[in-house]
mmCIF file of C-alpha atoms in Angstrom:
data_model
loop_
_atom_site.group_PDB
_atom_site.id
_atom_site.type_symbol
_atom_site.label_atom_id
_atom_site.label_comp_id
_atom_site.label_asym_id
_atom_site.label_seq_id
_atom_site.Cartn_x
_atom_site.Cartn_y
_atom_site.Cartn_z
ATOM 1 C CA MET L 203 137.747 82.325 114.987
ATOM 2 C CA THR L 204 134.123 81.670 114.005
ATOM 3 C CA ARG L 205 133.637 81.234 110.264
ATOM 4 C CA VAL L 206 130.342 82.575 108.909
ATOM 5 C CA LEU L 207 128.508 82.181 105.603
ATOM 6 C CA VAL L 208 126.000 84.977 104.926
ATOM 7 C CA VAL L 209 122.983 84.112 102.778
ATOM 8 C CA ASP L 210 120.401 86.680 101.647
ATOM 9 C CA ASP L 211 118.983 87.546 98.237
ATOM 10 C CA GLN L 212 119.010 91.293 98.942
ATOM 11 C CA SER L 213 122.542 92.411 98.116
ATOM 12 C CA VAL L 214 122.398 95.660 100.096
ATOM 13 C CA PHE L 215 121.132 93.919 103.220
ATOM 14 C CA ARG L 216 123.701 91.134 102.767
ATOM 15 C CA THR L 217 126.512 93.673 102.434
ATOM 16 C CA GLY L 218 125.411 95.249 105.710
ATOM 17 C CA LEU L 219 125.483 91.890 107.481
ATOM 18 C CA VAL L 220 128.952 91.165 106.127
ATOM 19 C CA ALA L 221 130.235 94.545 107.302
ATOM 20 C CA ILE L 222 128.828 94.117 110.812
ATOM 21 C CA LEU L 223 130.148 90.596 111.283
ATOM 22 C CA GLY L 224 133.478 91.335 109.618
ATOM 23 C CA SER L 225 134.152 94.141 112.076
ATOM 24 C CA GLN L 226 134.511 91.641 114.919
ATOM 25 C CA PRO L 227 137.949 90.156 115.639
ATOM 26 C CA ASP L 228 136.514 86.704 116.423
ATOM 27 C CA LEU L 229 134.204 86.474 113.375
ATOM 28 C CA GLU L 230 135.249 85.824 109.782
ATOM 29 C CA VAL L 231 132.843 85.970 106.839
ATOM 30 C CA VAL L 232 134.095 83.213 104.552
ATOM 31 C CA GLY L 233 131.447 83.540 101.851
ATOM 32 C CA GLU L 234 128.224 85.095 100.596
ATOM 33 C CA ALA L 235 125.285 83.587 98.731
ATOM 34 C CA GLY L 236 122.233 85.138 97.109
ATOM 35 C CA ASP L 237 119.990 82.073 97.020
ATOM 36 C CA GLY L 238 119.498 78.746 98.748
ATOM 37 C CA ALA L 239 121.193 76.663 96.073
ATOM 38 C CA GLN L 240 124.382 78.718 96.361
ATOM 39 C CA ALA L 241 124.112 78.437 100.140
ATOM 40 C CA VAL L 242 124.105 74.637 99.987
ATOM 41 C CA THR L 243 127.070 74.534 97.607
ATOM 42 C CA LEU L 244 129.151 77.012 99.610
ATOM 43 C CA GLY L 245 128.092 75.505 102.929
ATOM 44 C CA ILE L 246 129.389 72.102 101.885
ATOM 45 C CA ASP L 247 132.553 73.454 100.248
ATOM 46 C CA LEU L 248 133.521 75.995 102.912
ATOM 47 C CA GLU L 249 132.145 74.204 106.002
ATOM 48 C CA PRO L 250 131.448 77.396 107.984
ATOM 49 C CA ASP L 251 130.699 77.241 111.689
ATOM 50 C CA VAL L 252 127.509 79.266 111.253
ATOM 51 C CA VAL L 253 125.292 79.961 108.258
ATOM 52 C CA LEU L 254 123.220 83.130 108.537
ATOM 53 C CA MET L 255 120.270 82.116 106.351
ATOM 54 C CA ASP L 256 117.393 84.142 104.937
ATOM 55 C CA VAL L 257 114.078 82.280 104.670
ATOM 56 C CA ARG L 258 112.612 83.621 101.452
ATOM 57 C CA MET L 259 114.971 83.356 98.484
ATOM 58 C CA PRO L 260 114.841 82.422 94.796
ATOM 59 C CA VAL L 261 115.931 79.070 93.331
ATOM 60 C CA LEU L 262 115.828 77.344 96.720
ATOM 61 C CA ASP L 263 114.299 78.752 99.897
ATOM 62 C CA GLY L 264 116.130 78.915 103.194
ATOM 63 C CA ILE L 265 114.191 76.060 104.777
ATOM 64 C CA GLU L 266 115.062 73.524 102.086
ATOM 65 C CA ALA L 267 118.633 74.833 101.984
ATOM 66 C CA THR L 268 118.856 74.321 105.738
ATOM 67 C CA ARG L 269 117.484 70.793 105.438
ATOM 68 C CA ARG L 270 120.111 69.893 102.838
ATOM 69 C CA LEU L 271 122.973 71.539 104.708
ATOM 70 C CA THR L 272 122.235 69.960 108.079
ATOM 71 C CA ALA L 273 121.963 66.553 106.392
ATOM 72 C CA ALA L 274 125.177 66.967 104.381
ATOM 73 C CA PRO L 275 128.191 64.809 105.339
ATOM 74 C CA THR L 276 130.422 67.670 106.480
ATOM 75 C CA SER L 277 133.350 67.119 108.846
ATOM 76 C CA THR L 278 131.630 69.245 111.508
ATOM 77 C CA PRO L 279 127.889 69.980 111.913
ATOM 78 C CA VAL L 280 126.701 73.089 110.089
ATOM 79 C CA ARG L 281 124.687 75.323 112.403
ATOM 80 C CA VAL L 282 122.072 77.567 110.802
ATOM 81 C CA LEU L 283 120.761 80.852 112.175
ATOM 82 C CA MET L 284 117.625 81.834 110.256
ATOM 83 C CA LEU L 285 116.705 85.435 109.481
ATOM 84 C CA THR L 286 112.966 86.006 109.679
ATOM 85 C CA THR L 287 110.348 88.772 109.658
ATOM 86 C CA PHE L 288 106.861 88.889 111.142
ATOM 87 C CA ASP L 289 105.136 87.987 107.888
ATOM 88 C CA ILE L 290 107.019 84.691 107.632
ATOM 89 C CA ASP L 291 106.772 83.444 111.211
ATOM 90 C CA ASP L 292 104.592 80.612 109.867
ATOM 91 C CA TYR L 293 107.812 79.056 108.584
ATOM 92 C CA VAL L 294 109.498 78.884 111.970
ATOM 93 C CA LEU L 295 108.402 75.370 112.911
ATOM 94 C CA ASP L 296 109.248 73.995 109.456
ATOM 95 C CA ALA L 297 112.713 75.503 109.687
ATOM 96 C CA LEU L 298 113.285 74.029 113.149
ATOM 97 C CA ARG L 299 112.297 70.625 111.842
ATOM 98 C CA ALA L 300 114.729 71.161 108.980
ATOM 99 C CA GLY L 301 117.555 71.569 111.485
ATOM 100 C CA ALA L 302 117.852 75.313 112.133
ATOM 101 C CA SER L 303 119.457 76.156 115.467
ATOM 102 C CA GLY L 304 117.834 79.526 115.956
ATOM 103 C CA PHE L 305 116.069 82.570 114.610
ATOM 104 C CA LEU L 306 116.838 86.256 114.515
ATOM 105 C CA LEU L 307 114.451 88.962 113.393
ATOM 106 C CA LYS L 308 115.661 91.106 110.516
ATOM 107 C CA ASP L 309 115.080 94.271 112.515
ATOM 108 C CA ALA L 310 117.568 93.170 115.189
ATOM 109 C CA GLY L 311 120.403 95.556 115.982
ATOM 110 C CA ALA L 312 124.077 94.951 115.245
ATOM 111 C CA GLU L 313 124.854 93.881 118.822
ATOM 112 C CA ASP L 314 122.020 91.339 118.791
ATOM 113 C CA LEU L 315 123.227 89.968 115.454
ATOM 114 C CA ILE L 316 126.786 89.523 116.696
ATOM 115 C CA ALA L 317 125.632 87.952 119.964
ATOM 116 C CA ALA L 318 123.317 85.574 118.084
ATOM 117 C CA VAL L 319 126.095 84.308 115.813
ATOM 118 C CA ARG L 320 128.360 83.753 118.812
ATOM 119 C CA THR L 321 125.584 81.920 120.653
ATOM 120 C CA ILE L 322 124.918 79.563 117.755
ATOM 121 C CA ALA L 323 128.655 78.994 117.199
ATOM 122 C CA ALA L 324 129.042 78.013 120.855
ATOM 123 C CA GLY L 325 126.559 75.185 120.340
ATOM 124 C CA ASP L 326 123.579 76.850 121.984
ATOM 125 C CA ALA L 327 120.235 77.599 120.367
ATOM 126 C CA LEU L 328 118.510 80.909 120.031
ATOM 127 C CA LEU L 329 114.974 82.132 119.454
ATOM 128 C CA ALA L 330 114.101 85.814 119.488
ATOM 129 C CA PRO L 331 111.393 86.374 122.142
ATOM 130 C CA ARG L 332 108.804 87.478 119.585
ATOM 131 C CA VAL L 333 109.544 84.418 117.449
ATOM 132 C CA THR L 334 109.127 82.198 120.503
ATOM 133 C CA ARG L 335 105.702 83.730 121.147
ATOM 134 C CA HIS L 336 104.577 83.050 117.598
ATOM 135 C CA LEU L 337 105.959 79.520 117.799
ATOM 136 C CA VAL L 338 103.855 78.819 120.888
ATOM 137 C CA GLU L 339 100.822 80.398 119.205
ATOM 138 C CA ALA L 340 101.316 78.024 116.283
ATOM 139 C CA PHE L 341 101.072 75.078 118.660
ATOM 140 C CA ILE L 342 97.907 76.535 120.188
ATOM 141 C CA ALA L 343 96.308 76.947 116.764
ATOM 142 C CA GLY L 344 97.405 73.524 115.505
ATOM 143 C CA PRO L 345 95.927 70.092 116.257
ATOM 144 C CA ARG L 346 96.558 68.834 119.758
ATOM 145 C CA PRO L 347 98.573 65.635 120.223
ATOM 146 C CA ALA L 348 96.408 62.561 120.761
ATOM 147 C CA ALA L 349 98.061 61.956 124.131
ATOM 148 C CA PRO L 350 101.307 62.807 125.886
ATOM 149 C CA THR L 351 103.989 60.326 124.923
ATOM 150 C CA ALA L 352 105.827 59.937 128.203
ATOM 151 C CA ASP L 353 107.777 57.025 126.723
ATOM 152 C CA VAL L 354 109.882 59.643 124.946
ATOM 153 C CA LEU L 355 111.576 60.380 128.249
ATOM 154 C CA ALA L 356 112.049 56.764 129.367
ATOM 155 C CA VAL L 357 115.786 56.965 128.682
ATOM 156 C CA LEU L 358 116.228 59.894 131.082
ATOM 157 C CA THR L 359 116.884 59.800 134.797
ATOM 158 C CA ASP L 360 114.423 61.606 137.079
ATOM 159 C CA ARG L 361 116.772 64.579 137.364
ATOM 160 C CA GLU L 362 117.354 64.706 133.600
ATOM 161 C CA ARG L 363 113.601 64.635 133.063
ATOM 162 C CA ASP L 364 113.175 67.588 135.441
ATOM 163 C CA VAL L 365 115.826 69.503 133.510
ATOM 164 C CA PHE L 366 114.230 68.612 130.174
ATOM 165 C CA MET L 367 110.801 69.870 131.241
ATOM 166 C CA LEU L 368 112.265 73.180 132.399
ATOM 167 C CA MET L 369 114.286 73.490 129.176
ATOM 168 C CA ALA L 370 111.050 72.954 127.247
ATOM 169 C CA ARG L 371 109.505 75.883 129.098
ATOM 170 C CA GLY L 372 112.354 78.137 128.007
ATOM 171 C CA ARG L 373 114.294 78.309 131.263
ATOM 172 C CA SER L 374 117.987 79.225 131.115
ATOM 173 C CA ASN L 375 120.632 77.112 132.847
ATOM 174 C CA GLY L 376 120.774 79.604 135.683
ATOM 175 C CA GLU L 377 117.002 79.550 136.153
ATOM 176 C CA ILE L 378 116.938 75.749 136.065
ATOM 177 C CA GLY L 379 119.698 75.605 138.672
ATOM 178 C CA ARG L 380 117.856 77.949 141.010
ATOM 179 C CA GLU L 381 114.588 76.058 140.642
ATOM 180 C CA LEU L 382 116.176 72.630 141.196
ATOM 181 C CA PHE L 383 118.739 73.864 143.760
ATOM 182 C CA ILE L 384 121.734 72.609 141.787
ATOM 183 C CA ALA L 385 124.836 74.333 140.405
ATOM 184 C CA GLU L 386 124.669 75.876 136.933
ATOM 185 C CA GLN L 387 127.588 73.718 135.776
ATOM 186 C CA THR L 388 125.650 70.648 136.889
ATOM 187 C CA VAL L 389 122.667 71.865 134.877
ATOM 188 C CA LYS L 390 124.897 72.226 131.841
ATOM 189 C CA THR L 391 126.047 68.632 132.253
ATOM 190 C CA HIS L 392 122.451 67.414 132.532
ATOM 191 C CA VAL L 393 121.440 69.419 129.453
ATOM 192 C CA GLY L 394 124.211 67.801 127.430
ATOM 193 C CA ARG L 395 123.125 64.333 128.523
ATOM 194 C CA VAL L 396 119.469 65.062 127.754
ATOM 195 C CA LEU L 397 120.272 66.244 124.249
ATOM 196 C CA ALA L 398 122.513 63.233 123.617
ATOM 197 C CA LYS L 399 120.030 60.660 124.929
ATOM 198 C CA LEU L 400 117.090 62.156 123.027
ATOM 199 C CA GLN L 401 119.260 62.695 119.928
ATOM 200 C CA LEU L 402 118.416 66.395 119.755
ATOM 201 C CA ARG L 403 120.551 69.044 118.092
ATOM 202 C CA ASP L 404 120.011 71.718 120.725
ATOM 203 C CA ARG L 405 117.613 73.307 123.210
ATOM 204 C CA VAL L 406 115.279 74.644 120.542
ATOM 205 C CA HIS L 407 114.615 71.135 119.316
ATOM 206 C CA ALA L 408 113.984 70.034 122.890
ATOM 207 C CA VAL L 409 111.164 72.591 122.975
ATOM 208 C CA VAL L 410 109.748 71.289 119.695
ATOM 209 C CA LEU L 411 109.842 67.683 120.939
ATOM 210 C CA ALA L 412 108.143 68.604 124.200
ATOM 211 C CA TYR L 413 105.270 70.422 122.472
ATOM 212 C CA GLU L 414 104.827 67.939 119.627
ATOM 213 C CA SER L 415 104.737 64.980 122.009
ATOM 214 C CA GLY L 416 102.227 66.671 124.283
ATOM 215 C CA LEU L 417 104.588 66.611 127.262
ATOM 216 C CA VAL L 418 104.303 70.385 127.536
ATOM 217 C CA THR L 419 101.363 72.538 126.517
ATOM 218 C CA PRO L 420 101.334 76.322 125.931
ATOM 219 C CA ALA L 421 99.391 76.749 129.142
ATOM 220 C CA GLY L 422 101.341 74.063 131.037
#
């Protein structure tokens, strides 16, 4: 059973999210919050598996709430799935740095919402395709790194480095396996080792590291 905390300041929208998630036999909504401060309190007290977090909220916004939750000394890591809309895509990178594990657009359908929560709960990361595009555009518009910092990858084996670079370009495990001619289960093992060695939360943060260090460029 995946335990979910739903956070959104719009009560009608929040009620809809609760109804959709609560209809699934493997998902349990353990709490609701209408602002970021409540989200932090409930997230620490209830220790949900996934927090479905709005970005714009009163008292404390979703980014700061995410930062506090992911840094809190809970018995298990709190994984945050951010809810975003086109007019707030500028916040995506800040939220990733704060520890968010993925993003879902507010206009996503019920099936996409359910699948996203399950994906995050399983320890994977998720970015909606349109959010990914805007994230890359943000890197294009921002200052370029002074120089690629290849030393970042010094702890990786050659094969792990290959896997990391393909992860950073958004390849799935299956796609990485086909490109490197290795089994998907082997790819999964390499991914786990890469994340552990680089001290990354998930694949999304591997992408951020690759772009911020200059190891991958939007055109690369």
